[in-house]
Short mmCIF file of C-alpha atoms in Angstrom, two decimals:
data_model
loop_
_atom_site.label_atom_id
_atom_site.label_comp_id
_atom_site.label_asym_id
_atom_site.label_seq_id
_atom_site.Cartn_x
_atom_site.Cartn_y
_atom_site.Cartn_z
CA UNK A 457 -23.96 5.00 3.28
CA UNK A 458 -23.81 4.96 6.98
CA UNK A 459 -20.76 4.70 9.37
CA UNK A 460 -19.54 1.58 10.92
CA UNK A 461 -18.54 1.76 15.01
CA UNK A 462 -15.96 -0.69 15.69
CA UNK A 463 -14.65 -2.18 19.03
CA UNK A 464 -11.24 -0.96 19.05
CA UNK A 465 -9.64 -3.65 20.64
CA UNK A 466 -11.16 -6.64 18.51
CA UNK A 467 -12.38 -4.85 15.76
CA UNK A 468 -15.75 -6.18 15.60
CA UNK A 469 -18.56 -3.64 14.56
CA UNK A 470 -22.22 -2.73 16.39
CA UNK A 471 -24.30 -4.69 15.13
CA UNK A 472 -28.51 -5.00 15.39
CA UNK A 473 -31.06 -7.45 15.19
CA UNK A 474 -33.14 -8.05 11.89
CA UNK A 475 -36.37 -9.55 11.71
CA UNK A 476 -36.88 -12.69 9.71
CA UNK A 477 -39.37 -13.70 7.51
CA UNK A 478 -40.65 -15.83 4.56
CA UNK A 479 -41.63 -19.52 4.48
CA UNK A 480 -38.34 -20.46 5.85
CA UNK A 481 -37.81 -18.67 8.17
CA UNK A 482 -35.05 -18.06 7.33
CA UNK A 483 -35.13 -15.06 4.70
CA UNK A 484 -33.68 -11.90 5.74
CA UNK A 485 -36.13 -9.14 5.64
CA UNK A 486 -34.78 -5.29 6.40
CA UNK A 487 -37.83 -3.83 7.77
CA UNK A 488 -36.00 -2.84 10.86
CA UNK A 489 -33.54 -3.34 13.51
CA UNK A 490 -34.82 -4.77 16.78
CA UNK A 491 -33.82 -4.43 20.46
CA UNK A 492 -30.05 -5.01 21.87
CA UNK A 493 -27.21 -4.68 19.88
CA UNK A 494 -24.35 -7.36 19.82
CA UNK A 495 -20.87 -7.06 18.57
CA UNK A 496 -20.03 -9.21 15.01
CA UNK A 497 -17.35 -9.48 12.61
CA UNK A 498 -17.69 -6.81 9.61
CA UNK A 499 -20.18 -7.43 7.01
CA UNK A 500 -23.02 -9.97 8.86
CA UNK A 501 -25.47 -8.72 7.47
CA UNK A 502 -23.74 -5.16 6.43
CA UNK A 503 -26.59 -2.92 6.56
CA UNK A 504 -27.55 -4.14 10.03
CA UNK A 505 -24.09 -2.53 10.79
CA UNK A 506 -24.48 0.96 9.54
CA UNK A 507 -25.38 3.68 11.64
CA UNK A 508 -25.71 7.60 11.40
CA UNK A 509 -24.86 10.72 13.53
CA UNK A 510 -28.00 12.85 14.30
CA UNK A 511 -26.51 16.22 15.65
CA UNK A 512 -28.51 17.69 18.63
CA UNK A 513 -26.07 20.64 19.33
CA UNK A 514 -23.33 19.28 21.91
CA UNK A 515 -24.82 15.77 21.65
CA UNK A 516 -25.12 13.49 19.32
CA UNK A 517 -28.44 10.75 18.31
CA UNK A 518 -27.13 7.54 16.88
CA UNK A 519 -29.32 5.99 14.67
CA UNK A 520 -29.99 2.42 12.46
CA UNK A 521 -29.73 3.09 8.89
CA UNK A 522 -32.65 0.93 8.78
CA UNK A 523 -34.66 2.80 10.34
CA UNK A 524 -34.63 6.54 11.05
CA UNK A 525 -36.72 6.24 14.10
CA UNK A 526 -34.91 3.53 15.80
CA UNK A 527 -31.97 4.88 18.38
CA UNK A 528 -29.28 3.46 19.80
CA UNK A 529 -30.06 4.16 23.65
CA UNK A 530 -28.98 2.50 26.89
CA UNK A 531 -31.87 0.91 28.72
CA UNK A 532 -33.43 1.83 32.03
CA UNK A 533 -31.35 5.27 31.65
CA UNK A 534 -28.13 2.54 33.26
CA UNK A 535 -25.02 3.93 32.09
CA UNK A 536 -23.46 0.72 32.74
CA UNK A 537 -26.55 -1.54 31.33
CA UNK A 538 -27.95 -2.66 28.64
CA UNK A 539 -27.39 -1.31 24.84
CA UNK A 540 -30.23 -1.26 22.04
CA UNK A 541 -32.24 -0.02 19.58
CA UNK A 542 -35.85 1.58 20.46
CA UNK A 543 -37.85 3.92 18.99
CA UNK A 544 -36.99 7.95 19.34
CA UNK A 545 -37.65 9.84 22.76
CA UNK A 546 -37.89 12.97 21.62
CA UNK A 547 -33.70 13.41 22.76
CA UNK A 548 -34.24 12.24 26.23
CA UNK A 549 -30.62 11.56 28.26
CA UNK A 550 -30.64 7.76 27.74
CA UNK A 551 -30.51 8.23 23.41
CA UNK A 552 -28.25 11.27 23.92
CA UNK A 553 -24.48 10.48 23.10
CA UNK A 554 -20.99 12.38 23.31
CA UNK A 555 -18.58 11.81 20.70
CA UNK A 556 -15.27 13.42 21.40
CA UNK A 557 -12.85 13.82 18.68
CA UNK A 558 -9.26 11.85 19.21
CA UNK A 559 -6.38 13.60 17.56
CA UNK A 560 -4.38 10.87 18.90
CA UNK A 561 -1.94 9.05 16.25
CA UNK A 562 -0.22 5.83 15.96
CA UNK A 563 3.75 5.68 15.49
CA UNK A 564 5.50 2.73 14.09
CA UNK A 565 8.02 2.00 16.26
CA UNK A 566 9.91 -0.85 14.76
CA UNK A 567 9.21 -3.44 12.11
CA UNK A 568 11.25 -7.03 11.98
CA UNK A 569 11.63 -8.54 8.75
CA UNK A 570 11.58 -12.69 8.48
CA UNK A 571 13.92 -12.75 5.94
CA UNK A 572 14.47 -16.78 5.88
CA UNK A 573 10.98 -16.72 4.59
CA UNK A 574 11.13 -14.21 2.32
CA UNK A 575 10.75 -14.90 -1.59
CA UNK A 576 12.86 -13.34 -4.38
CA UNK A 577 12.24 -13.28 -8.11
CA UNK A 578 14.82 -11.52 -10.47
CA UNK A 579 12.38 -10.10 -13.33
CA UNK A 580 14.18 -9.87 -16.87
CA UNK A 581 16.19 -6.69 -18.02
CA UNK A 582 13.73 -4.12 -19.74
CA UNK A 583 14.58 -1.70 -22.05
CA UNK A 584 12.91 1.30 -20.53
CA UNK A 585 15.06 3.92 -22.39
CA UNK A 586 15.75 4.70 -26.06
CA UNK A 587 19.12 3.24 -27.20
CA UNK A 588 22.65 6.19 -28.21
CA UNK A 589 23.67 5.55 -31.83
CA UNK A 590 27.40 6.52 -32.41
CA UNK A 591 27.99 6.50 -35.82
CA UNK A 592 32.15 6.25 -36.93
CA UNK A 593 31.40 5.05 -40.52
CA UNK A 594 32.74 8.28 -42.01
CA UNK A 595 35.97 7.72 -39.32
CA UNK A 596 39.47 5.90 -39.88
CA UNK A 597 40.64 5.13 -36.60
CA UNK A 598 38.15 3.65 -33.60
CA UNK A 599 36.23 6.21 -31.78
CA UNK A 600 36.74 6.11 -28.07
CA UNK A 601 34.63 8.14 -25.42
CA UNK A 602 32.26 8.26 -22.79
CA UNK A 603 29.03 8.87 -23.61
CA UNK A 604 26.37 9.28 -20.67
CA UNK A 605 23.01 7.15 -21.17
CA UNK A 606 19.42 7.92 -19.61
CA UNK A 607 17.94 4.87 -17.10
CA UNK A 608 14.60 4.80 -15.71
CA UNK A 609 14.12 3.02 -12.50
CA UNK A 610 10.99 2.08 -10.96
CA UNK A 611 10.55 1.30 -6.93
CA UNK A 612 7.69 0.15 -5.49
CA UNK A 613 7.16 -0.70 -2.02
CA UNK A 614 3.89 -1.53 0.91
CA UNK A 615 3.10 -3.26 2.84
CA UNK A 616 -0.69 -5.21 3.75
CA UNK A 617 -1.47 -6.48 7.18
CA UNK A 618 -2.88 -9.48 8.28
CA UNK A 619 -6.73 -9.21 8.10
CA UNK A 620 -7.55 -9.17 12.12
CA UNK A 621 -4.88 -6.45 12.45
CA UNK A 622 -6.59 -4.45 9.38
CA UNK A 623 -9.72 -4.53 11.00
CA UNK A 624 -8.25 -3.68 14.60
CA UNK A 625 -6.40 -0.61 12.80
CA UNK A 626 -9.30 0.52 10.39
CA UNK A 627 -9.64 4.06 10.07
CA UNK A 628 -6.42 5.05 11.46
CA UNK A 629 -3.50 7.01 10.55
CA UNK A 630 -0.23 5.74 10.91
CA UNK A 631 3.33 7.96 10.74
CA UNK A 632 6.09 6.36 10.15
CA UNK A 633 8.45 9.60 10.65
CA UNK A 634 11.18 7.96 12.14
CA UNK A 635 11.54 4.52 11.09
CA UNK A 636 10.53 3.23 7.70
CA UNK A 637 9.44 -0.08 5.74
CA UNK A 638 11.76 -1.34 3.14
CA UNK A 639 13.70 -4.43 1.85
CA UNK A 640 16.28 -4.51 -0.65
CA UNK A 641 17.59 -7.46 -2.94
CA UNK A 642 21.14 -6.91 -3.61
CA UNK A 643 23.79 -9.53 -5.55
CA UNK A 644 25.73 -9.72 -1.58
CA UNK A 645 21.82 -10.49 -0.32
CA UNK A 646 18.90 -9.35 0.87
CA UNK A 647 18.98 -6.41 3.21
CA UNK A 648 16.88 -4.04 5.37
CA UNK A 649 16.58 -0.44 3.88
CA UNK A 650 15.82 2.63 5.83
CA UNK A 651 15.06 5.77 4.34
CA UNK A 652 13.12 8.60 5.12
CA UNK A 653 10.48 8.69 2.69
CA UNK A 654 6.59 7.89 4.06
CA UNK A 655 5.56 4.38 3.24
CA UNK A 656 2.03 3.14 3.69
CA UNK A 657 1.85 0.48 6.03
CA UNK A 658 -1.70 -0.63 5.12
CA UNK A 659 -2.32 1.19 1.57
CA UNK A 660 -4.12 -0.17 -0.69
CA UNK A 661 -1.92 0.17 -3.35
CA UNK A 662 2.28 0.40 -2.97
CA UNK A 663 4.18 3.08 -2.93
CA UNK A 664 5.46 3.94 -6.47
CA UNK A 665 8.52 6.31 -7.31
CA UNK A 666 10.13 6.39 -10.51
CA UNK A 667 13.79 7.88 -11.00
CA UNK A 668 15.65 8.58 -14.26
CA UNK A 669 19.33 8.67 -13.56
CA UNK A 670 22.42 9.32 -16.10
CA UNK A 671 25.14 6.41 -16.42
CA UNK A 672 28.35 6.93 -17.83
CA UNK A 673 29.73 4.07 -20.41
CA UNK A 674 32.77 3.58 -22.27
CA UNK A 675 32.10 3.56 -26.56
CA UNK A 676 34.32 1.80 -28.37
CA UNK A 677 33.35 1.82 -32.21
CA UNK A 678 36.19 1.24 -34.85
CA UNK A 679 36.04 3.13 -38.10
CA UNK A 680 33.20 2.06 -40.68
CA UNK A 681 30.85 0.91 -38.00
CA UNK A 682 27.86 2.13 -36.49
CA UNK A 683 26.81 0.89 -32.63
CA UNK A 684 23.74 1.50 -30.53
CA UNK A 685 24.32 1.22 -26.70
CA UNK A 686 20.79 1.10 -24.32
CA UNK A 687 20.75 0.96 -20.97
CA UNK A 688 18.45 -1.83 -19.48
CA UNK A 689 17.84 -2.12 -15.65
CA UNK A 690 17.13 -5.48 -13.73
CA UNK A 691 14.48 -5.55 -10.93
CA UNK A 692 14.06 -7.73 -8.25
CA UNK A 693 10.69 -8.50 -6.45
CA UNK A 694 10.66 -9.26 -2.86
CA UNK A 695 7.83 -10.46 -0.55
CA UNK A 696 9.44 -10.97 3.22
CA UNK A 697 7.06 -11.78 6.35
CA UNK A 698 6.95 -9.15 9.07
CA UNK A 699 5.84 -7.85 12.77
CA UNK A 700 6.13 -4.56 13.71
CA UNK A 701 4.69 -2.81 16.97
CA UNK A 702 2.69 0.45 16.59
CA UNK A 703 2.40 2.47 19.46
CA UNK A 704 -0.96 4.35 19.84
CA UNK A 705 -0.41 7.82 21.52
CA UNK A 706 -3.87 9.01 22.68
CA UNK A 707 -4.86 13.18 22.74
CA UNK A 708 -7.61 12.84 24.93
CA UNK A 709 -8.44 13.19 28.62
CA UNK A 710 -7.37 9.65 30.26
CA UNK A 711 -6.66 7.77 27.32
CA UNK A 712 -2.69 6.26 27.63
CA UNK A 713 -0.50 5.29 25.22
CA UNK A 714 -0.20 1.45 24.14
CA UNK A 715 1.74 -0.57 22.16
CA UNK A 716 -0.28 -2.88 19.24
CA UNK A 717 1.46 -5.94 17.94
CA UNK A 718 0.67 -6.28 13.92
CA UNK A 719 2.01 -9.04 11.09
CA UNK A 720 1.58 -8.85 7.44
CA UNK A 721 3.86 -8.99 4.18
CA UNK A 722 5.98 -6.70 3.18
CA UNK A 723 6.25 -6.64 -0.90
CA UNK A 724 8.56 -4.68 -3.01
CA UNK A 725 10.59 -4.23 -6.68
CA UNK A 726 13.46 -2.66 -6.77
CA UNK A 727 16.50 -1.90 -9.38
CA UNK A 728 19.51 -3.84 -8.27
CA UNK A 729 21.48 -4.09 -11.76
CA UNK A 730 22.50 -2.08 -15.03
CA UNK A 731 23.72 -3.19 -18.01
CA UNK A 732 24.47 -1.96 -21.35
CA UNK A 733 23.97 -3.75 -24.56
CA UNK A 734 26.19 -2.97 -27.51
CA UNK A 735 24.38 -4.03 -31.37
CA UNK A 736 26.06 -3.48 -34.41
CA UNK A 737 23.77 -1.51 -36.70
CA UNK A 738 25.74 -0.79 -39.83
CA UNK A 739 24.50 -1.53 -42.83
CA UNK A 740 25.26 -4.33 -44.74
CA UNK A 741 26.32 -4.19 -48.68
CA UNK A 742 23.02 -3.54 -50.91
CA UNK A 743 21.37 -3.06 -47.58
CA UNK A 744 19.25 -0.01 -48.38
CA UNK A 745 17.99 0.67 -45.03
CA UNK A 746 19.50 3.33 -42.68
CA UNK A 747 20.84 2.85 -39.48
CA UNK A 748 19.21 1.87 -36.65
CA UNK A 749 16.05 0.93 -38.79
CA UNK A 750 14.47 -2.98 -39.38
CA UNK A 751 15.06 -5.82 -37.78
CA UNK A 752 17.02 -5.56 -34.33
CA UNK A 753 20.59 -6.82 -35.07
CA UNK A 754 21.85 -9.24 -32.35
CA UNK A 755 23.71 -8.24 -28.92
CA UNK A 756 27.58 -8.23 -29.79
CA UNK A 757 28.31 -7.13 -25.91
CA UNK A 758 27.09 -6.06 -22.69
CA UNK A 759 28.73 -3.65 -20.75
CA UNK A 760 28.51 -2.42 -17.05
CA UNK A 761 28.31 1.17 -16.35
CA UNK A 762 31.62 3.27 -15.72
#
């Protein structure tokens, strides 16, 4: 479908001409592009934006998607002039272009969270896990142990930058190998996380990870009784404000390192709490149904974790 080329410093794309016609005058027509090319946000009107890479050994014919024939060239054979669209020269020098490869990468070098403008939201426990049944109906005296019960815990975590700093960073790739994106909401408040793990600073979807973890609890059942005990986890979902500088380190000749100053949100759930809930499941007289089975009894406890 044809390759934008941005301006890397404001992130506006190439952008040609289109005739106009119908009554108006004002009815787009794509019959091809026309003359100098002028720089314009993404997307106005998209397929007067699209280009493609004609390969002429070492060098390289740029050409409008609208129009095969039609090459970007500069004018008058002026390196430093004019820039348009004209019809193909056979590969003469002025339609002739070099496009060197940049294995240069961009480093995050810190990110600053806004944390008085952050919001939190608790979610409601979950029940992610099946529930332990101790059964001590056929015991006399209480059973007392420590079972060990299964929790799932789900993390997400990205981040999405403010639009002008998308478009500026389009295309890029970003490591993030020595410092790392993350807030966490704890009961003592919120707090910045590091950790090791690769987060996406721009992704378009968050980075999931999902953990299932053992927790130790205390039974207590006394004789003729039968208890279930299920782990549920509380998450918390954050959204915090941040700015973070990116430092571009460039691979080719002459290009130097710079720093680029981004915003955007930062948005998150974590697991900050485990409790276990205790039902009584035993039977009642005439009660034909077997443990555990029906209508969920009520909560008689909650625990926390050993």
């Amino acid at each position: 479908g044809g390759a934008l080329l941005r301006h890397v410093a404001s992130g506006l794309a190439l952008t040609c001409k289109v005739r106009r016609g119908g009554p108006s005058g004002l009815d787009v027509a794509i019959d091809g592009p026309e003359a100098l090319v002028f720089a314009a946000p993404p997307g106005q009107p998209d397929i007067a934006q699209r280009w493609r890479a004609e390969t002429l050994g070492f060098w390289t014919c740029l050409n409008s998607q609208m129009d095969w024939e039609h090459k970007l060239k500069v004018f008058g054979g002026d390196k430093t002039g004019r820039i348009g669209v004209r019809r193909w020269e056979n590969g003469a020098p002025q339609e002739c272009w070099l496009l060197p490869t940049e294995a240069g990468v961009i480093a995050l070098q810190y990110v600053r969270y806004d944390l008085d403008r952050a919001v939190a939201e608790h979610l409601p426990p979950a029940p992610a896990d099946p529930a332990l049944i101790v059964d001590n109906r056929a015991g006399e005296e209480p059973l007392e142990k420590r079972v060990v019960l299964a929790r799932t815990c789900v993390s997400e975590r990205g981040c999405r930058l403010e639009p002008a700093d998308r478009a500026r960073l389009a295309g890029a790739t970003i490591h993030e190998d020595k410092v790392s994106l993350g807030v966490v909401l704890t009961d003592q408040g919120d707090c910045v996380e590091r950790e090791m793990a690769p987060t996406p600073l721009d992704g378009p979807d968050p980075h999931r990870t999902v953990s299932e973890e053992r927790v130790e609890v205390a039974v207590h059942v006394p004789p003729g009784r039968v208890y279930s005990y299920q782990a549920l986890v509380r998450h918390a979902k954050v959204q915090a404000p941040f700015t973070a500088r990116l430092v571009f380190h460039g691979r080719a000749a002459g290009v130097e390192s710079r720093a680029i100053d981004v915003a955007g949100v930062f948005s998150g759930v974590n697991p900050v709490e485990t409790r276990i809930q205790v039902r009584d499941l035993t039977p009642k007289a005439g009660d034909m149904r077997a443990a555990g089975q029906g209508e969920e009894p009520p909560v008689i406890a909650e625990l926390t974790p050993a």
